[in-house]
CSV table of C-alpha atoms in Angstrom, one decimal:
chain,number,residue,atom,x,y,z
H,12,UNK,CA,0.0,0.0,0.0
H,13,UNK,CA,1.5,3.4,-1.0
H,14,UNK,CA,2.3,6.0,1.6
H,15,UNK,CA,0.4,9.2,1.7
H,16,UNK,CA,1.9,12.6,0.8
H,17,UNK,CA,4.4,14.0,3.2
H,18,UNK,CA,4.4,17.5,4.8
H,19,UNK,CA,6.9,19.8,3.0
H,20,UNK,CA,6.9,23.3,4.4
H,21,UNK,CA,9.6,25.6,3.0
H,22,UNK,CA,12.7,25.6,5.2
H,23,UNK,CA,11.9,22.2,6.8
H,24,UNK,CA,14.9,19.9,7.4
H,25,UNK,CA,14.4,16.4,5.9
H,26,UNK,CA,16.4,13.2,6.3
H,27,UNK,CA,15.8,11.5,3.0
H,28,UNK,CA,16.6,7.8,2.5
H,29,UNK,CA,16.7,6.3,-0.9
H,30,UNK,CA,17.0,2.5,-1.1
H,31,UNK,CA,17.2,0.0,-4.0
H,32,UNK,CA,14.3,-2.4,-4.4
H,33,UNK,CA,15.0,-5.6,-2.4
H,34,UNK,CA,18.3,-4.0,-1.3
H,35,UNK,CA,19.6,-4.1,-4.9
H,36,UNK,CA,22.3,-1.6,-6.0
H,37,UNK,CA,21.4,1.9,-7.0
H,38,UNK,CA,25.0,2.7,-8.1
H,39,UNK,CA,27.5,0.2,-9.2
H,40,UNK,CA,30.7,2.2,-10.1
H,41,UNK,CA,32.3,5.6,-10.0
H,42,UNK,CA,30.4,6.7,-13.2
H,43,UNK,CA,27.1,5.9,-11.6
H,44,UNK,CA,28.1,7.7,-8.4
H,45,UNK,CA,29.2,10.8,-10.4
H,46,UNK,CA,25.8,10.8,-12.3
H,47,UNK,CA,23.9,10.5,-9.0
H,48,UNK,CA,25.8,13.4,-7.3
H,49,UNK,CA,25.6,15.6,-10.4
H,50,UNK,CA,21.8,15.1,-10.7
H,51,UNK,CA,21.3,15.7,-7.0
H,52,UNK,CA,23.2,19.0,-7.3
H,53,UNK,CA,21.2,20.0,-10.4
H,54,UNK,CA,17.9,19.3,-8.7
H,55,UNK,CA,19.0,21.2,-5.6
H,56,UNK,CA,19.9,24.3,-7.7
H,57,UNK,CA,16.7,24.2,-9.6
H,58,UNK,CA,14.5,23.8,-6.5
H,59,UNK,CA,16.4,26.1,-4.2
H,60,UNK,CA,17.1,23.2,-1.9
H,61,UNK,CA,20.1,23.2,0.5
H,62,UNK,CA,21.9,19.9,0.9
H,63,UNK,CA,23.8,19.8,4.2
H,64,UNK,CA,25.1,16.2,4.2
H,65,UNK,CA,24.8,13.1,2.1
H,66,UNK,CA,26.1,9.5,2.2
H,67,UNK,CA,26.0,7.3,-0.9
H,68,UNK,CA,26.4,3.5,-0.5
H,69,UNK,CA,25.9,1.0,-3.3
H,70,UNK,CA,22.4,0.0,-2.3
H,71,UNK,CA,21.1,3.2,-0.5
H,72,UNK,CA,21.7,6.8,0.2
H,73,UNK,CA,21.0,9.3,3.0
H,74,UNK,CA,20.5,13.0,2.3
H,75,UNK,CA,20.0,15.8,4.9
H,76,UNK,CA,18.4,18.7,3.1
H,77,UNK,CA,16.3,21.8,3.7
H,78,UNK,CA,13.6,22.3,1.1
H,79,UNK,CA,13.5,25.5,-0.9
H,80,UNK,CA,10.7,28.1,-1.3
H,81,UNK,CA,7.8,27.1,-3.6
H,82,UNK,CA,8.4,28.0,-7.2
H,83,UNK,CA,12.2,28.1,-6.7
């Protein structure tokens, strides 16, 4: 059963966890890691999101971020 929408007020700190299905890999090599980090940075810039910390493992990632203002 899917989860309901989460509260996202501008300026709220979030601990985001991304995990591969059945603990499968989400990145497998340095090229994948580079793409992941590059896309994370691009999305943060486009949305006005501040990323304070992140950890990327082969099968999951943790991101500490503060959401941007709506329409950023």
